[in-house]
Tab-separated table of C-alpha atoms and ligand atoms in Angstrom:
chain	number	residue	atom	x	y	z
A	1	MET	CA	0.000	0.000	0.000
A	2	ALA	CA	1.243	3.496	-0.754
A	3	GLU	CA	2.871	5.099	2.266
A	4	LYS	CA	3.134	8.814	2.936
A	5	ILE	CA	6.611	10.218	2.333
A	6	LYS	CA	8.057	11.696	5.535
A	7	TYR	CA	11.630	12.615	4.657
A	8	VAL	CA	13.441	14.071	1.646
A	9	ILE	CA	17.212	13.577	1.555
A	10	GLY	CA	19.862	15.318	-0.540
A	11	LEU	CA	23.363	13.920	-1.088
A	12	ASP	CA	25.964	16.267	-2.544
A	13	LEU	CA	28.991	14.398	-3.869
A	14	GLY	CA	31.460	17.272	-4.138
A	15	SER	CA	35.170	17.213	-4.940
A	16	SER	CA	35.893	18.699	-1.508
A	17	LYS	CA	33.124	17.355	0.718
A	18	ILE	CA	30.324	14.796	0.769
A	19	CYS	CA	27.248	16.225	2.393
A	20	ALA	CA	23.955	14.548	3.356
A	21	VAL	CA	20.942	16.656	4.365
A	22	ILE	CA	17.790	15.074	5.820
A	23	CYS	CA	14.609	17.155	5.802
A	24	GLU	CA	11.231	16.226	7.249
A	25	ILE	CA	8.035	17.246	5.489
A	26	ASN	CA	6.100	19.293	8.055
A	27	GLU	CA	2.325	19.569	8.493
A	28	THR	CA	2.133	22.639	6.239
A	29	GLY	CA	3.929	20.809	3.426
A	30	GLY	CA	7.192	22.709	3.994
A	31	LEU	CA	10.561	21.178	4.838
A	32	ASP	CA	12.385	21.167	8.193
A	33	LEU	CA	16.050	20.274	8.470
A	34	VAL	CA	16.396	17.369	10.917
A	35	GLY	CA	19.821	15.915	10.151
A	36	PHE	CA	23.042	16.841	8.477
A	37	GLY	CA	26.370	15.073	7.885
A	38	SER	CA	29.493	16.219	6.091
A	39	THR	CA	32.812	14.466	5.499
A	40	GLU	CA	35.898	15.219	3.472
A	41	SER	CA	35.459	13.892	-0.060
A	42	LYS	CA	37.399	10.825	-1.172
A	43	GLY	CA	37.231	8.749	-4.346
A	44	LEU	CA	35.655	11.577	-6.375
A	45	SER	CA	37.251	14.112	-8.658
A	46	ARG	CA	35.421	16.882	-10.516
A	47	GLY	CA	32.080	15.110	-10.315
A	48	VAL	CA	33.424	11.718	-11.394
A	49	VAL	CA	33.922	8.616	-9.221
A	50	VAL	CA	37.591	7.611	-9.422
A	51	ASN	CA	37.637	5.068	-6.555
A	52	LEU	CA	34.362	3.254	-5.815
A	53	ASP	CA	35.276	1.851	-2.392
A	54	ALA	CA	36.684	5.144	-1.123
A	55	ALA	CA	33.642	7.062	-2.393
A	56	ALA	CA	31.194	4.526	-0.889
A	57	ALA	CA	32.977	4.705	2.475
A	58	VAL	CA	32.737	8.498	2.771
A	59	ILE	CA	29.148	8.518	1.499
A	60	LYS	CA	28.272	5.996	4.226
A	61	GLN	CA	30.049	8.085	6.849
A	62	SER	CA	28.230	11.272	5.916
A	63	VAL	CA	24.816	9.555	5.626
A	64	GLU	CA	25.286	7.860	9.009
A	65	GLU	CA	26.192	11.176	10.636
A	66	ALA	CA	22.990	12.711	9.254
A	67	GLU	CA	20.968	9.652	10.341
A	68	ARG	CA	22.240	9.922	13.922
A	69	ALA	CA	21.230	13.590	14.069
A	70	ALA	CA	17.802	12.936	12.523
A	71	GLU	CA	17.230	9.692	14.464
A	72	THR	CA	15.982	8.000	11.330
A	73	VAL	CA	17.285	5.632	8.674
A	74	VAL	CA	17.974	6.960	5.199
A	75	GLU	CA	16.583	4.711	2.503
A	76	SER	CA	16.837	6.793	-0.628
A	77	VAL	CA	18.420	10.056	-1.698
A	78	PHE	CA	18.485	12.673	-4.421
A	79	VAL	CA	22.076	12.787	-5.664
A	80	GLY	CA	23.880	15.559	-7.518
A	81	VAL	CA	25.732	14.829	-10.752
A	82	SER	CA	28.436	16.874	-12.397
A	83	GLY	CA	31.561	16.480	-14.510
A	84	GLU	CA	32.915	17.350	-17.917
A	85	HIS	CA	30.950	14.451	-19.422
A	86	VAL	CA	27.710	16.373	-18.749
A	87	LYS	CA	26.435	18.188	-21.844
A	88	SER	CA	23.379	20.296	-22.557
A	89	PHE	CA	21.423	21.496	-25.573
A	90	ASN	CA	17.881	22.399	-26.627
A	91	SER	CA	15.323	20.247	-28.449
A	92	ARG	CA	11.799	20.794	-29.829
A	93	GLY	CA	8.737	18.589	-30.211
A	94	ALA	CA	5.265	19.083	-31.722
A	95	VAL	CA	1.891	17.269	-31.710
A	96	SER	CA	-1.565	17.847	-33.173
A	97	ILE	CA	-4.446	18.038	-30.700
A	98	SER	CA	-6.916	15.777	-32.426
A	99	THR	CA	-9.443	15.149	-29.629
A	100	ASP	CA	-12.974	16.469	-30.342
A	101	ASP	CA	-12.911	19.092	-27.611
A	102	ARG	CA	-9.366	20.291	-28.606
A	103	GLU	CA	-8.484	20.657	-24.921
A	104	ILE	CA	-4.802	20.141	-24.057
A	105	SER	CA	-4.495	17.302	-21.538
A	106	VAL	CA	-1.651	15.911	-19.398
A	107	GLU	CA	-1.271	13.158	-22.010
A	108	HIS	CA	-0.766	15.747	-24.777
A	109	ILE	CA	1.903	17.467	-22.699
A	110	GLU	CA	3.679	14.179	-22.014
A	111	LEU	CA	3.443	13.249	-25.680
A	112	VAL	CA	4.910	16.526	-26.924
A	113	ILE	CA	7.837	16.171	-24.483
A	114	ASP	CA	8.345	12.608	-25.722
A	115	ARG	CA	8.452	13.981	-29.269
A	116	ALA	CA	11.186	16.432	-28.220
A	117	LYS	CA	13.031	13.431	-26.774
A	118	GLU	CA	12.581	11.399	-29.973
A	119	ALA	CA	14.075	14.286	-31.948
A	120	ILE	CA	17.405	13.766	-30.175
A	121	SER	CA	19.897	11.287	-31.494
A	122	LEU	CA	22.327	10.232	-28.787
A	123	PRO	CA	25.343	7.925	-28.824
A	124	SER	CA	24.599	4.678	-26.955
A	125	ASP	CA	26.972	5.555	-24.093
A	126	VAL	CA	25.099	8.765	-23.234
A	127	LYS	CA	21.882	9.098	-21.210
A	128	ILE	CA	19.386	11.901	-20.634
A	129	VAL	CA	19.512	13.195	-17.045
A	130	HIS	CA	16.996	16.044	-17.431
A	131	MET	CA	14.452	16.977	-20.059
A	132	ILE	CA	13.138	20.330	-18.838
A	133	PRO	CA	10.365	22.152	-20.735
A	134	GLN	CA	11.199	25.837	-21.289
A	135	ALA	CA	7.972	27.052	-22.895
A	136	PHE	CA	5.086	25.760	-24.995
A	137	VAL	CA	3.616	27.134	-28.225
A	138	VAL	CA	-0.135	26.696	-28.803
A	139	ASP	CA	-1.306	27.428	-32.372
A	140	GLY	CA	1.633	29.781	-32.891
A	141	GLN	CA	1.183	31.607	-29.563
A	142	GLU	CA	4.640	31.488	-27.964
A	143	GLY	CA	5.834	31.672	-24.354
A	144	ILE	CA	3.083	29.597	-22.732
A	145	LYS	CA	4.243	28.064	-19.446
A	146	GLU	CA	1.120	26.133	-18.467
A	147	PRO	CA	-0.755	24.788	-21.499
A	148	LEU	CA	-2.938	22.357	-19.514
A	149	GLY	CA	-6.641	22.970	-20.246
A	150	LEU	CA	-6.053	25.463	-23.085
A	151	LEU	CA	-7.859	24.871	-26.384
A	152	GLY	CA	-5.762	24.451	-29.501
A	153	GLY	CA	-4.987	22.386	-32.562
A	154	HIS	CA	-1.204	22.316	-32.447
A	155	LEU	CA	1.104	22.061	-29.428
A	156	GLU	CA	4.862	22.581	-29.505
A	157	VAL	CA	7.469	22.540	-26.769
A	158	GLY	CA	11.063	23.713	-26.404
A	159	CYS	CA	13.083	21.658	-23.890
A	160	HIS	CA	16.504	22.003	-22.322
A	161	VAL	CA	18.156	18.604	-22.410
A	162	ILE	CA	20.975	17.567	-20.076
A	163	THR	CA	22.904	14.403	-20.816
A	164	ALA	CA	25.636	12.478	-19.021
A	165	SER	CA	27.979	9.608	-19.804
A	166	ASN	CA	26.144	6.390	-18.975
A	167	LEU	CA	29.146	4.857	-17.247
A	168	ALA	CA	30.060	7.936	-15.204
A	169	HIS	CA	26.404	8.217	-14.152
A	170	GLN	CA	26.222	4.528	-13.253
A	171	ASN	CA	29.401	4.815	-11.174
A	172	VAL	CA	27.760	7.505	-9.040
A	173	VAL	CA	24.664	5.343	-8.514
A	174	THR	CA	26.832	2.303	-7.705
A	175	ALA	CA	28.897	4.233	-5.141
A	176	VAL	CA	25.709	5.375	-3.385
A	177	ASN	CA	24.221	1.846	-3.519
A	178	ARG	CA	27.421	0.409	-2.032
A	179	ALA	CA	26.904	2.769	0.889
A	180	GLY	CA	23.548	0.997	1.404
A	181	VAL	CA	21.340	3.737	-0.024
A	182	VAL	CA	18.994	3.764	-3.023
A	183	VAL	CA	19.090	6.663	-5.505
A	184	ASN	CA	15.692	8.318	-5.935
A	185	ASP	CA	16.974	10.371	-8.813
A	186	THR	CA	20.056	12.233	-10.004
A	187	ILE	CA	19.977	16.005	-10.381
A	188	LEU	CA	22.525	18.235	-12.096
A	189	GLN	CA	24.415	19.986	-9.291
A	190	GLN	CA	23.951	23.548	-10.523
A	191	LEU	CA	20.192	23.028	-10.920
A	192	ALA	CA	20.146	22.117	-7.235
A	193	SER	CA	22.226	25.199	-6.347
A	194	ALA	CA	19.869	27.356	-8.428
A	195	GLU	CA	16.868	25.861	-6.613
A	196	SER	CA	18.162	26.977	-3.205
A	197	THR	CA	19.640	30.366	-4.117
A	198	LEU	CA	17.414	31.921	-6.810
A	199	SER	CA	13.941	33.410	-6.598
A	200	ASN	CA	11.314	33.136	-9.323
A	201	ASP	CA	11.839	36.858	-9.958
A	202	ASP	CA	15.549	36.262	-10.605
A	203	LYS	CA	14.679	33.599	-13.161
A	204	GLU	CA	12.097	35.834	-14.846
A	205	LEU	CA	14.459	38.813	-15.061
A	206	GLY	CA	17.388	36.714	-16.245
A	207	VAL	CA	20.101	35.352	-13.980
A	208	ALA	CA	23.203	33.178	-14.036
A	209	VAL	CA	24.060	31.073	-10.998
A	210	ILE	CA	27.765	30.258	-10.782
A	211	ASP	CA	28.671	27.550	-8.261
A	212	ILE	CA	32.409	27.818	-7.647
A	213	GLY	CA	33.296	24.646	-5.756
A	214	GLY	CA	36.546	22.750	-5.233
A	215	GLY	CA	36.943	20.902	-8.548
A	216	THR	CA	34.442	22.559	-10.881
A	217	THR	CA	32.683	25.848	-11.523
A	218	ASP	CA	29.118	25.120	-12.603
A	219	LEU	CA	26.951	27.575	-14.525
A	220	ALA	CA	23.175	27.651	-15.086
A	221	ILE	CA	21.427	30.469	-16.976
A	222	PHE	CA	17.713	31.273	-16.622
A	223	THR	CA	15.672	33.841	-18.545
A	224	GLN	CA	11.900	34.365	-18.751
A	225	GLY	CA	11.479	31.846	-15.942
A	226	ALA	CA	13.117	28.974	-17.830
A	227	LEU	CA	16.469	27.192	-17.841
A	228	ARG	CA	18.408	28.192	-20.978
A	229	HIS	CA	21.938	26.913	-20.639
A	230	THR	CA	24.218	24.864	-18.380
A	231	PHE	CA	27.992	24.524	-18.443
A	232	ILE	CA	30.685	22.912	-16.265
A	233	LEU	CA	34.214	24.339	-16.102
A	234	PRO	CA	36.801	21.952	-14.604
A	235	LEU	CA	38.538	24.727	-12.671
A	236	ALA	CA	37.738	26.075	-9.178
A	237	GLY	CA	38.990	26.494	-5.602
A	238	ASP	CA	41.359	23.500	-5.577
A	239	GLN	CA	43.317	25.115	-8.386
A	240	ILE	CA	43.660	28.298	-6.323
A	241	THR	CA	44.993	26.211	-3.409
A	242	ASN	CA	47.419	24.525	-5.773
A	243	ASP	CA	48.626	27.872	-7.135
A	244	ILE	CA	49.237	29.078	-3.571
A	245	ALA	CA	51.188	25.908	-2.691
A	246	VAL	CA	53.387	26.302	-5.769
A	247	GLY	CA	53.727	30.091	-5.506
A	248	LEU	CA	54.562	30.162	-1.799
A	249	ARG	CA	56.440	26.814	-1.798
A	250	THR	CA	54.313	25.228	0.873
A	251	THR	CA	52.154	22.119	1.290
A	252	ILE	CA	48.575	21.758	-0.009
A	253	PRO	CA	47.037	21.616	3.525
A	254	GLU	CA	48.969	24.755	4.520
A	255	ALA	CA	47.971	26.503	1.268
A	256	GLU	CA	44.319	25.579	1.967
A	257	ARG	CA	44.573	26.959	5.497
A	258	ILE	CA	46.047	30.289	4.480
A	259	LYS	CA	43.661	30.632	1.535
A	260	ARG	CA	40.669	30.384	3.867
A	261	LYS	CA	42.232	32.552	6.572
A	262	TYR	CA	43.969	35.313	4.597
A	263	GLY	CA	42.843	34.867	0.959
A	264	CYS	CA	41.243	37.762	-0.910
A	265	ALA	CA	40.519	38.162	-4.617
A	266	LEU	CA	41.117	41.942	-4.624
A	267	PRO	CA	44.733	42.703	-3.602
A	268	ARG	CA	44.104	46.442	-3.790
A	269	LEU	CA	41.992	46.123	-0.619
A	270	ILE	CA	45.059	44.836	1.238
A	271	PRO	CA	47.613	47.217	2.862
A	272	GLU	CA	51.251	46.550	1.800
A	273	GLU	CA	52.478	45.942	5.341
A	274	LEU	CA	50.180	43.018	6.247
A	275	SER	CA	51.929	39.663	6.438
A	276	PHE	CA	51.508	36.190	7.936
A	277	SER	CA	53.627	33.139	8.679
A	278	VAL	CA	53.678	30.109	6.353
A	279	SER	CA	55.233	26.725	7.097
A	280	SER	CA	57.791	25.675	4.492
A	281	VAL	CA	58.349	22.310	2.842
A	282	GLY	CA	61.320	20.045	3.625
A	283	GLY	CA	61.610	20.918	7.311
A	284	ARG	CA	62.741	24.501	6.659
A	285	LYS	CA	61.789	27.307	9.031
A	286	PRO	CA	58.396	29.048	8.606
A	287	LYS	CA	58.604	32.222	6.547
A	288	SER	CA	56.746	35.516	6.560
A	289	ILE	CA	54.727	36.333	3.436
A	290	GLY	CA	53.011	39.597	2.505
A	291	LYS	CA	49.241	39.197	2.326
A	292	LYS	CA	49.245	41.169	-0.925
A	293	ILE	CA	51.380	38.491	-2.622
A	294	LEU	CA	48.932	35.764	-1.559
A	295	CYS	CA	46.024	37.810	-2.858
A	296	GLU	CA	47.681	38.430	-6.215
A	297	ILE	CA	47.911	34.642	-6.666
A	298	VAL	CA	44.228	34.255	-5.715
A	299	GLN	CA	43.167	37.117	-7.994
A	300	ALA	CA	44.991	35.745	-11.056
A	301	ARG	CA	43.206	32.384	-10.928
A	302	MET	CA	39.856	33.851	-9.903
A	303	GLU	CA	39.991	36.260	-12.848
A	304	GLU	CA	40.681	33.366	-15.202
A	305	ILE	CA	37.678	31.415	-13.871
A	306	LEU	CA	35.401	34.465	-14.180
A	307	LEU	CA	36.694	35.234	-17.682
A	308	LEU	CA	36.023	31.695	-18.911
A	309	ILE	CA	32.500	31.811	-17.459
A	310	GLN	CA	31.924	35.246	-18.997
A	311	GLU	CA	33.064	33.942	-22.399
A	312	GLU	CA	30.617	31.046	-22.107
A	313	ILE	CA	27.734	33.398	-21.233
A	314	LYS	CA	28.620	35.623	-24.218
A	315	HIS	CA	29.121	32.640	-26.502
A	316	VAL	CA	25.540	31.486	-25.908
A	317	GLY	CA	24.229	35.041	-26.288
A	318	PHE	CA	22.894	35.734	-22.782
A	319	ASP	CA	25.317	38.441	-21.612
A	320	ARG	CA	22.786	41.218	-22.210
A	321	LYS	CA	19.806	39.283	-20.924
A	322	LEU	CA	20.719	38.910	-17.257
A	323	GLY	CA	18.618	41.606	-15.605
A	324	ALA	CA	19.066	40.054	-12.159
A	325	GLY	CA	22.801	39.631	-12.771
A	326	LEU	CA	24.966	36.889	-11.319
A	327	VAL	CA	24.612	34.814	-8.168
A	328	LEU	CA	27.895	33.322	-6.937
A	329	THR	CA	27.682	30.302	-4.682
A	330	GLY	CA	29.720	27.216	-3.659
A	331	GLY	CA	32.589	27.195	-1.144
A	332	THR	CA	34.959	29.362	-3.185
A	333	ALA	CA	32.378	32.164	-3.434
A	334	GLN	CA	33.165	32.795	0.250
A	335	LEU	CA	36.611	34.121	-0.608
A	336	GLU	CA	36.813	37.779	0.361
A	337	GLY	CA	36.551	40.105	-2.640
A	338	VAL	CA	35.143	37.559	-5.117
A	339	VAL	CA	31.755	39.269	-5.440
A	340	GLU	CA	33.427	42.673	-5.958
A	341	LEU	CA	35.893	41.248	-8.486
A	342	ALA	CA	33.063	39.609	-10.460
A	343	GLU	CA	31.104	42.880	-10.443
A	344	GLU	CA	34.112	44.783	-11.829
A	345	LYS	CA	35.061	42.211	-14.456
A	346	MET	CA	31.620	41.228	-15.672
A	347	ASP	CA	29.851	44.567	-15.405
A	348	LEU	CA	26.700	43.043	-13.907
A	349	PRO	CA	25.091	43.123	-10.468
A	350	VAL	CA	26.548	40.239	-8.432
A	351	ARG	CA	25.489	38.775	-5.083
A	352	LEU	CA	26.545	35.871	-2.891
A	353	GLY	CA	23.947	33.089	-2.971
A	354	THR	CA	23.264	31.271	0.286
A	355	PRO	CA	20.659	28.507	0.539
A	356	MET	CA	17.049	29.433	1.345
A	357	GLY	CA	13.735	27.641	1.064
A	358	LEU	CA	13.587	25.389	4.139
A	359	ASP	CA	11.110	26.259	6.904
A	360	LYS	CA	13.541	25.161	9.610
A	361	MET	CA	17.245	25.452	9.090
A	362	GLU	CA	20.448	25.451	11.153
A	363	THR	CA	22.633	28.540	10.904
A	364	VAL	CA	25.711	26.437	10.111
A	365	LEU	CA	24.068	25.541	6.789
A	366	LEU	CA	23.323	29.159	5.874
A	367	ASN	CA	26.510	29.082	3.871
A	368	SER	CA	27.175	28.976	0.128
A	369	THR	CA	29.044	25.658	0.581
A	370	TYR	CA	25.692	23.931	1.201
A	371	SER	CA	23.616	25.426	-1.644
A	372	THR	CA	23.790	22.213	-3.685
A	373	ALA	CA	22.957	19.832	-0.806
A	374	ILE	CA	19.907	21.844	0.277
A	375	GLY	CA	18.928	22.475	-3.338
A	376	LEU	CA	18.904	18.712	-3.983
A	377	VAL	CA	16.271	18.313	-1.247
A	378	LEU	CA	14.194	21.212	-2.602
A	379	TYR	CA	14.457	20.137	-6.253
A	380	GLY	CA	13.734	16.490	-5.468
A	381	TYR	CA	10.739	17.461	-3.333
A	382	ARG	CA	9.296	19.829	-5.944
A	383	THR	CA	9.656	17.495	-8.903
A	384	HIS	CA	8.898	14.134	-7.291
A	385	PHE	CA	7.004	14.274	-4.018
A	386	ARG	CA	3.483	14.077	-5.350
A	387	THR	CA	4.192	11.095	-7.539
A	388	ILE	CA	6.559	8.942	-5.489
A	389	THR	CA	4.993	5.815	-4.059
A	390	LYS	CA	6.831	3.714	-1.578
A	391	VAL	CA	6.423	0.083	-2.617
A	392	ASN	CA	8.139	-1.859	0.133
A	393	THR	CA	9.552	-0.775	3.453
A	394	ASN	CA	11.039	-3.521	5.577
A	395	SER	CA	13.404	-5.425	3.352
A	396	ASN	CA	16.863	-5.100	1.830
A	397	ILE	CA	17.919	-2.058	-0.151
A	398	PHE	CA	17.112	-3.510	-3.540
A	399	SER	CA	13.502	-3.991	-2.600
A	400	ARG	CA	13.321	-0.465	-1.209
A	401	LEU	CA	12.969	0.986	-4.666
A	402	TRP	CA	10.772	3.938	-5.293
A	403	SER	CA	8.610	4.128	-8.339
A	404	LEU	CA	9.910	7.100	-10.203
A	405	VAL	CA	8.318	9.447	-12.604
A	406	LYS	CA	9.953	11.415	-15.359
A	407	ASN	CA	12.103	14.168	-13.957
A	408	GLN	CA	10.379	17.165	-15.455
A	409	SER	CA	10.214	20.508	-13.755
B	1	ATP	N1	35.914	30.307	3.792
B	1	ATP	C1	36.454	29.972	2.632
B	1	ATP	N2	37.243	30.832	1.956
B	1	ATP	C2	37.794	30.484	0.791
B	1	ATP	N3	37.607	29.316	0.170
B	1	ATP	C3	36.824	28.424	0.790
B	1	ATP	C4	36.207	28.688	2.035
B	1	ATP	N4	35.479	27.616	2.397
B	1	ATP	C5	35.650	26.721	1.410
B	1	ATP	N5	36.452	27.191	0.445
B	1	ATP	C6	36.888	26.519	-0.787
B	1	ATP	O1	35.765	26.050	-1.456
B	1	ATP	C7	36.071	24.839	-2.148
B	1	ATP	C8	35.055	23.805	-1.788
B	1	ATP	O2	33.784	24.285	-2.148
B	1	ATP	P1	32.526	23.331	-2.180
B	1	ATP	O3	32.331	22.714	-0.855
B	1	ATP	O4	31.407	24.110	-2.762
B	1	ATP	O5	33.069	22.245	-3.210
B	1	ATP	P2	32.477	20.840	-3.590
B	1	ATP	O6	31.009	20.961	-3.747
B	1	ATP	O7	32.959	19.802	-2.643
B	1	ATP	O8	33.218	20.597	-4.980
B	1	ATP	P3	32.651	20.573	-6.499
B	1	ATP	O9	31.297	21.165	-6.489
B	1	ATP	O10	33.636	21.375	-7.262
B	1	ATP	O11	32.691	19.139	-6.875
B	1	ATP	C9	37.471	24.431	-1.742
B	1	ATP	O12	38.384	24.761	-2.768
B	1	ATP	C10	37.726	25.288	-0.493
B	1	ATP	O13	39.067	25.638	-0.379
B	2	MG	MG1	29.760	21.460	-5.296
């Protein structure tokens, strides 16, 4: 018998951290945070599983930490996917409305989306992760968001399609399964970040969310309320840490520490005389380094990341369509001066995006590092909760499958 869903769980498999967030559906239909676990990432690199056992072990650790806090057992999760293998493009479909009353039904809408899917020819090693309708056209009338119930003879749809390598996708699912958890669905990481940091007004006005993490910088562009473009750049905070380690001849952990403590992306904000102590490699004595030098290293790499993202936005023709500007999120967006640098370089309004949308939240999660994890809960809940039916509760993980519906938003 169908059982009421009580919890929605997000699992962010980042290059830097693995983060599980358990939310309980409250009596008003909102979401309350009840458990949270985060561990250092292992076995994953830039969205791709590179060591299954290591990845499964840290997933298990982070899920168990969240379970202890929530005092519940996690059965299934919404998982984020990312990586250079992820591609996106647009596709169109059309159908005739041949019923006597000419009223557009749910079946017509599903059929027209299927047609847009049929119009795509994919290599056999690639799968569709998202097929997201942007707008419908009814008898030539464009820009219709909700065609259900309208009268018409011809229905068209434009969809944004996101694909991933079958094997890379399967490796993510396998790693999660090995940790004893079933995957409800996979969600592109920046769509999750957008879900927790953007308002509907942002999406209507035109906005780009840029999630600058450890291994990748993920972009999603919305205009007129719809997703228009997604892009993943394999360059982010880890590269800045690496630059600092090389530039200041120190270790990666020490470079990470000083980046977080003293890093700034705008050296001109830093007085010449400020300095700090850095441990050296090879047992040499710690040395004193000017903060300005550190910040010049940070600025150089940050500018490169922003430039590459700006080129991508221009390349797809949205640079003049972002009325709400840019929203920077992810761990690296916390670096001092990044928002100001982006504003200067990209000539658009820029703000730091922190996760919103839960009814009950802990302040520790009000941080751009957790935008994806919380967004996975929100996105999964919005697109699946009404249609998920629990089919079996008390047996092993393979029988705890959920019946899934198409992931359309
Ligand atoms: N306070 C801070 N100041 C500067 N950088 C920070 C700070 N906190 C975290 N970072 C950086 O943010 C990065 C991690 O961000 P995040 O947790 O969003 O990555 P991730 O989701 O694990 O990785 P990805 O999304 O790239 O797979 C690291 O490079 C880390 O050094
Ligand atoms: Mg991330």
